[in-house]
Short mmCIF file of C-alpha atoms in Angstrom, two decimals:
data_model
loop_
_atom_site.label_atom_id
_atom_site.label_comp_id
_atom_site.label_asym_id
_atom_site.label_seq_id
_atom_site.Cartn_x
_atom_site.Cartn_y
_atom_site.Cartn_z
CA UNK A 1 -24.81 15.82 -39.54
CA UNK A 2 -23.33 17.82 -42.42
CA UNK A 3 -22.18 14.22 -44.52
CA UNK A 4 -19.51 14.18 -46.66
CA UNK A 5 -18.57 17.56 -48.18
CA UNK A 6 -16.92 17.65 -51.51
CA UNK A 7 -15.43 21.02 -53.14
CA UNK A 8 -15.72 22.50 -55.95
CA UNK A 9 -19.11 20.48 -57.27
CA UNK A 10 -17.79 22.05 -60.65
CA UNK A 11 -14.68 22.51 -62.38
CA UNK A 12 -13.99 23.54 -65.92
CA UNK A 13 -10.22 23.93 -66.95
CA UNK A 14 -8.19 23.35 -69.67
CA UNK A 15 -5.70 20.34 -70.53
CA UNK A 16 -2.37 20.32 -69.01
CA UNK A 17 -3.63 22.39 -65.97
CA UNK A 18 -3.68 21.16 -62.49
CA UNK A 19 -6.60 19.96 -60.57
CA UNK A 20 -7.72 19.83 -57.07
CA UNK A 21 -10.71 17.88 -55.69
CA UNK A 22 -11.12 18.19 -51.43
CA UNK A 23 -13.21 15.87 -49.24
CA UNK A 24 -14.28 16.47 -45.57
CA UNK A 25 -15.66 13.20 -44.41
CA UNK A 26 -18.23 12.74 -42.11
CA UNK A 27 -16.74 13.23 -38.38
CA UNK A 28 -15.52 9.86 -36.76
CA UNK A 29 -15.88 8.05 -39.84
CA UNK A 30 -12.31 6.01 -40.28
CA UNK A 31 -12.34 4.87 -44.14
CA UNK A 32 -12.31 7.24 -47.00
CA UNK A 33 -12.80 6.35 -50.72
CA UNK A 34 -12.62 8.31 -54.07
CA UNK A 35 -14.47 7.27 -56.65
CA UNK A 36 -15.13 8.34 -60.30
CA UNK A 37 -17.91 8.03 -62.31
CA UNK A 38 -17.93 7.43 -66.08
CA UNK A 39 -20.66 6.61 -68.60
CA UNK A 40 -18.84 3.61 -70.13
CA UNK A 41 -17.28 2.26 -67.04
CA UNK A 42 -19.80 3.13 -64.18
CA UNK A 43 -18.33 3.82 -60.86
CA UNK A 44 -14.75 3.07 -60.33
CA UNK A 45 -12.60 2.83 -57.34
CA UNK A 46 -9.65 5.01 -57.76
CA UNK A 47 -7.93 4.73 -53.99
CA UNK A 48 -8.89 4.47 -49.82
CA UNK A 49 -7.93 5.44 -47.33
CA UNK A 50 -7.92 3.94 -43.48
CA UNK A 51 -7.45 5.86 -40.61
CA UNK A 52 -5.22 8.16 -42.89
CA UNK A 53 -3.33 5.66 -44.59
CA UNK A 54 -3.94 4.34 -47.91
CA UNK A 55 -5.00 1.00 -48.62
CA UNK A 56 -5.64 -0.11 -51.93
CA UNK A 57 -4.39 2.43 -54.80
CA UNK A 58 -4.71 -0.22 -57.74
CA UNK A 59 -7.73 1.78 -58.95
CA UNK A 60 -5.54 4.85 -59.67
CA UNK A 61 -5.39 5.18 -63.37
CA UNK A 62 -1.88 6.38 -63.57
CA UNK A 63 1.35 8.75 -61.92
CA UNK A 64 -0.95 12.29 -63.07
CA UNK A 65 -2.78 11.10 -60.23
CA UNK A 66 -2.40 11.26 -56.34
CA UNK A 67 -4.38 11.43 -53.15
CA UNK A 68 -3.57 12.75 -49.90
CA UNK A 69 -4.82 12.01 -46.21
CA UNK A 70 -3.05 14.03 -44.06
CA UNK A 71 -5.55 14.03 -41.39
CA UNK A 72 -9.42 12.11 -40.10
CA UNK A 73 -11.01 15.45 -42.02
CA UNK A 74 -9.41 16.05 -44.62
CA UNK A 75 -8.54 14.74 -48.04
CA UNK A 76 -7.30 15.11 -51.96
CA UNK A 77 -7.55 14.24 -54.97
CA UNK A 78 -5.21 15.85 -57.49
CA UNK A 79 -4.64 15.52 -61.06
CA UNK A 80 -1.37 16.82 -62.70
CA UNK A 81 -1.52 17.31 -65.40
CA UNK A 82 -5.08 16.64 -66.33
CA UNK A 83 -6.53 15.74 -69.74
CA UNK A 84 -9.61 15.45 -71.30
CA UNK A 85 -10.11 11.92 -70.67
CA UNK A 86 -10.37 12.88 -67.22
CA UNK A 87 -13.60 14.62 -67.27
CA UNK A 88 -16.31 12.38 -65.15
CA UNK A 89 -17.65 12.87 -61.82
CA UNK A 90 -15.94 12.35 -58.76
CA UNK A 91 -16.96 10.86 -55.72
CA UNK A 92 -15.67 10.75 -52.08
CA UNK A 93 -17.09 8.31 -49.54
CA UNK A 94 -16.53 7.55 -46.26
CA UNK A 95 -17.30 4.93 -43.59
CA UNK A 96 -17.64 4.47 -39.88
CA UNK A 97 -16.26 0.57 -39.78
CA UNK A 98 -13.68 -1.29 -41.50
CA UNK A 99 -15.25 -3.43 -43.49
CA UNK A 100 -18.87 -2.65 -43.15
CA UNK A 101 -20.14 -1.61 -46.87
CA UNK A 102 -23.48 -0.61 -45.91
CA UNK A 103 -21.91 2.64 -44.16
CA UNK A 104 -20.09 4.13 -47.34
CA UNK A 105 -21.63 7.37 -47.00
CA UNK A 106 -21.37 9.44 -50.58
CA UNK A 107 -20.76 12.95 -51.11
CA UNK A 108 -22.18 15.09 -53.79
CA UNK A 109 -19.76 14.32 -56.06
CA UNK A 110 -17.60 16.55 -58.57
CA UNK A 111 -18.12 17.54 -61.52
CA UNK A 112 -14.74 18.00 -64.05
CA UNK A 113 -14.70 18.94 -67.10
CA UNK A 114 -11.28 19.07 -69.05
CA UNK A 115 -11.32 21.00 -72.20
CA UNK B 27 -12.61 -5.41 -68.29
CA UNK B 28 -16.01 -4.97 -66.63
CA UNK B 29 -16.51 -7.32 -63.87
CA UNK B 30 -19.90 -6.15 -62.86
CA UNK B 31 -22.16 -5.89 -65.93
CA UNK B 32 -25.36 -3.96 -66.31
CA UNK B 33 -26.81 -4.31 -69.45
CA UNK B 34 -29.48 -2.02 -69.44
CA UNK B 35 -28.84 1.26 -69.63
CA UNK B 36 -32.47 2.35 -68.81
CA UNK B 37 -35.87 1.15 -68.22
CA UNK B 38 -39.27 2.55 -68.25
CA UNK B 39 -42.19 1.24 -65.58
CA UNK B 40 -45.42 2.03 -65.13
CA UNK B 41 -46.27 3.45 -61.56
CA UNK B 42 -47.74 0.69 -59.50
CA UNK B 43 -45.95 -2.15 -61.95
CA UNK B 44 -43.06 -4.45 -60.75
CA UNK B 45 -39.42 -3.03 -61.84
CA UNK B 46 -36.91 -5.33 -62.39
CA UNK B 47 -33.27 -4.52 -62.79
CA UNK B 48 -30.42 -7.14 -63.40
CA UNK B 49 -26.71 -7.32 -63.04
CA UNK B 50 -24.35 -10.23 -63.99
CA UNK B 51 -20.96 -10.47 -62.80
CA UNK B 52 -17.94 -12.33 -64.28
CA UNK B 53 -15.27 -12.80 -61.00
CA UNK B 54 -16.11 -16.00 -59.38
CA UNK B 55 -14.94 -14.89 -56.13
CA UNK B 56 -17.45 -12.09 -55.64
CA UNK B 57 -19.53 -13.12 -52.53
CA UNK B 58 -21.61 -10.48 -51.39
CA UNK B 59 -23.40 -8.19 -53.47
CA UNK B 60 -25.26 -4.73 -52.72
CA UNK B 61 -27.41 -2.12 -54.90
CA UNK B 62 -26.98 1.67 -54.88
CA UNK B 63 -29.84 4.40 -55.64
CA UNK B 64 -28.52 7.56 -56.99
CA UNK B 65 -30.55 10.97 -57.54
CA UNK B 66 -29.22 13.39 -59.87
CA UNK B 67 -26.82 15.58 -58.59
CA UNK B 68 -26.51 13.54 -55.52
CA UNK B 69 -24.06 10.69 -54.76
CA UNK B 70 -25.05 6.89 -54.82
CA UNK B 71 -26.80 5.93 -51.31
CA UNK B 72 -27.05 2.09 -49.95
CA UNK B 73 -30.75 0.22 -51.02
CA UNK B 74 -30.07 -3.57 -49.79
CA UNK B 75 -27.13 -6.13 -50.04
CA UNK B 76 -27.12 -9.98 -49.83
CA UNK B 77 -24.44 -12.73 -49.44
CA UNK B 78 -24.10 -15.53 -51.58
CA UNK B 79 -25.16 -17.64 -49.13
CA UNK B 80 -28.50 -16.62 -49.39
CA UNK B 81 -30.36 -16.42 -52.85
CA UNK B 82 -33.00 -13.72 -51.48
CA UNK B 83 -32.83 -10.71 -49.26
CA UNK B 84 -35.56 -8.53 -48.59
CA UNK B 85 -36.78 -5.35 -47.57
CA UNK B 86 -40.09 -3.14 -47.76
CA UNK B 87 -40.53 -2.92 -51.33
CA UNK B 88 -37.25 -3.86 -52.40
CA UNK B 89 -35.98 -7.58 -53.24
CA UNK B 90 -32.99 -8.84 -54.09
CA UNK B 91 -32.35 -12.40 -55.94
CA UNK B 92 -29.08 -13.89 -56.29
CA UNK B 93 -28.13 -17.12 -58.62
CA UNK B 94 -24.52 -17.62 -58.45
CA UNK B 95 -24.72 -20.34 -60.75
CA UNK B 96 -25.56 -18.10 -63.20
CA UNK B 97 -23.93 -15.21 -61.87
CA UNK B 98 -26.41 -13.07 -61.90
CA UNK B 99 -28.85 -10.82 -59.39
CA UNK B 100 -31.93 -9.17 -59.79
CA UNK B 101 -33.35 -6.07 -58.16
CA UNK B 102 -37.17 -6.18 -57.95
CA UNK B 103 -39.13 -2.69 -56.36
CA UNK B 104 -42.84 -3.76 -55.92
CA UNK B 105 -44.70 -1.51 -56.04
CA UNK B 106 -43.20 1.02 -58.02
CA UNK B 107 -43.36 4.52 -57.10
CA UNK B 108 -42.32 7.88 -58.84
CA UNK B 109 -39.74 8.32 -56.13
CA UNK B 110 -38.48 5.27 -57.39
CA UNK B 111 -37.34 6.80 -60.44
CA UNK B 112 -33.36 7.01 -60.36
CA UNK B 113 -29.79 5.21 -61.49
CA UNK B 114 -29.69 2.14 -59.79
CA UNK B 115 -25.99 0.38 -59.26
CA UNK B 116 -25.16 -3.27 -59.02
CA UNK B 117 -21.65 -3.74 -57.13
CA UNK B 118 -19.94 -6.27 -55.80
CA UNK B 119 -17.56 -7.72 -53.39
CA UNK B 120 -14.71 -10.46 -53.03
CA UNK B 121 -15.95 -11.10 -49.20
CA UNK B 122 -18.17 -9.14 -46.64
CA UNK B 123 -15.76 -7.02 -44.49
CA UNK B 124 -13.70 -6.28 -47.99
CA UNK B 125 -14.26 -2.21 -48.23
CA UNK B 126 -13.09 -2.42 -52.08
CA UNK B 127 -16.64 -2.31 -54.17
CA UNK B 128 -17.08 -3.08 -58.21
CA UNK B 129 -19.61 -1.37 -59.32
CA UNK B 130 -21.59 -2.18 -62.41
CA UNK B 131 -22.48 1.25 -65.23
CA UNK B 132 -25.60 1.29 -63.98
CA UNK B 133 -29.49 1.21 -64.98
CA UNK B 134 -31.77 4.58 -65.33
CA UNK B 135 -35.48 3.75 -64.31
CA UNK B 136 -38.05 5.84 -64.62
CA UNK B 137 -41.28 5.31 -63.00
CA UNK B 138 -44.24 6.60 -65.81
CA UNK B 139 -47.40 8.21 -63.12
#
């Protein structure tokens, strides 16, 4: 089992320029989460996703960003246009049951750095 | 505002000592609580949960203690071991079968050989 694949695991650009993050989750998992990590606010839920529809979006810090499920192995995270305040690390998870938080399988994470 | 509170950024334990790592929450509706381990360059990986309707959960080395009238939970690793030496995340829950996690900043601990 491959887990959760995140690409790039770095990215450097500068302000105003568009950013992609992609998750593959692990096969036959249904729930998919992005996450990003912070120093002064830890790990924060940004959206996820069940059985390709999102669920809960209230983490999403505002319109420059969106996420897209368009199918079980595939995902994005975008950010348009992106800032500096953006730079953290980003996590996608996924799960094999709804509602089950033991099985929130991690990726790698990315890293993004916005100069 | 940070529901999930870790206070420590980092902690320092001898190998073989007892490591303790707390976590305090504010939301009184939080009922089931887990910790995450997390390597560098590596994402956060599941260590042990408990419900509040227990006060102690355990598992090999690892312990968790929950007192929900002080909101507040406690990992304990006995004995430590180098391998032990990570960022440890507290995070949180409104009910068991709720996907959506708080997670705390989280704690550093290094093990000292």
């Amino acid at each position: 089992d491959a887990g959760v694949i995140q690409s790039p695991r770095h990215e450097v650009t500068e302000m105003g320029q568009e950013v992609t993050l992609r998750c593959k989750p692990i096969s036959g998992h249904n729930s998919l989460f992005w996450y990003r990590q912070t120093m002064m606010r830890g790990l924060e839920l940004l959206i996820y996703f069940n059985n390709n529809v999102p669920i809960d979006d209230s983490g999403m810090p505002e319109d420059r960003f969106s996420a897209k499920m368009p199918n079980a192995s595939f995902s994005t995270l975008k950010i348009q246009p992106s800032e500096p305040r953006d730079s953290a690390v980003y996590f996608c998870a996924s799960s094999a049951t709804s509602g089950y938080q033991e099985t929130q399988y991690f990726g790698p994470g990315t890293r993004l750095l916005v100069l | 505002d940070q529901q999930v509170k870790q206070n420590s950024p980092s902690l320092s334990v001898q190998e073989g000592r007892i490591s303790i790592l707390n976590c305090d929450y504010t939301n009184s509706m939080f009922d089931y609580f887990l910790w995450y381990k997390k390597y560098p360059a590596e994402g956060p990986t599941f260590l042990i949960s408990i419900s509040s309707i227990k006060d102690k959960n355990e598992d090999g080395r690892f312990t968790v203690f929950l007192n929900k009238s002080a909101k507040h939970l406690s990992l304990h690793i006995v004995p430590s071991q180098p391998g032990d030496s990570a960022v440890y995340f507290c995070a949180a829950s409104v009910s068991f079968g709720n996907e959506k996690l708080t997670f705390g900043t989280g704690t550093r601990l290094t093990i000292i050989p």
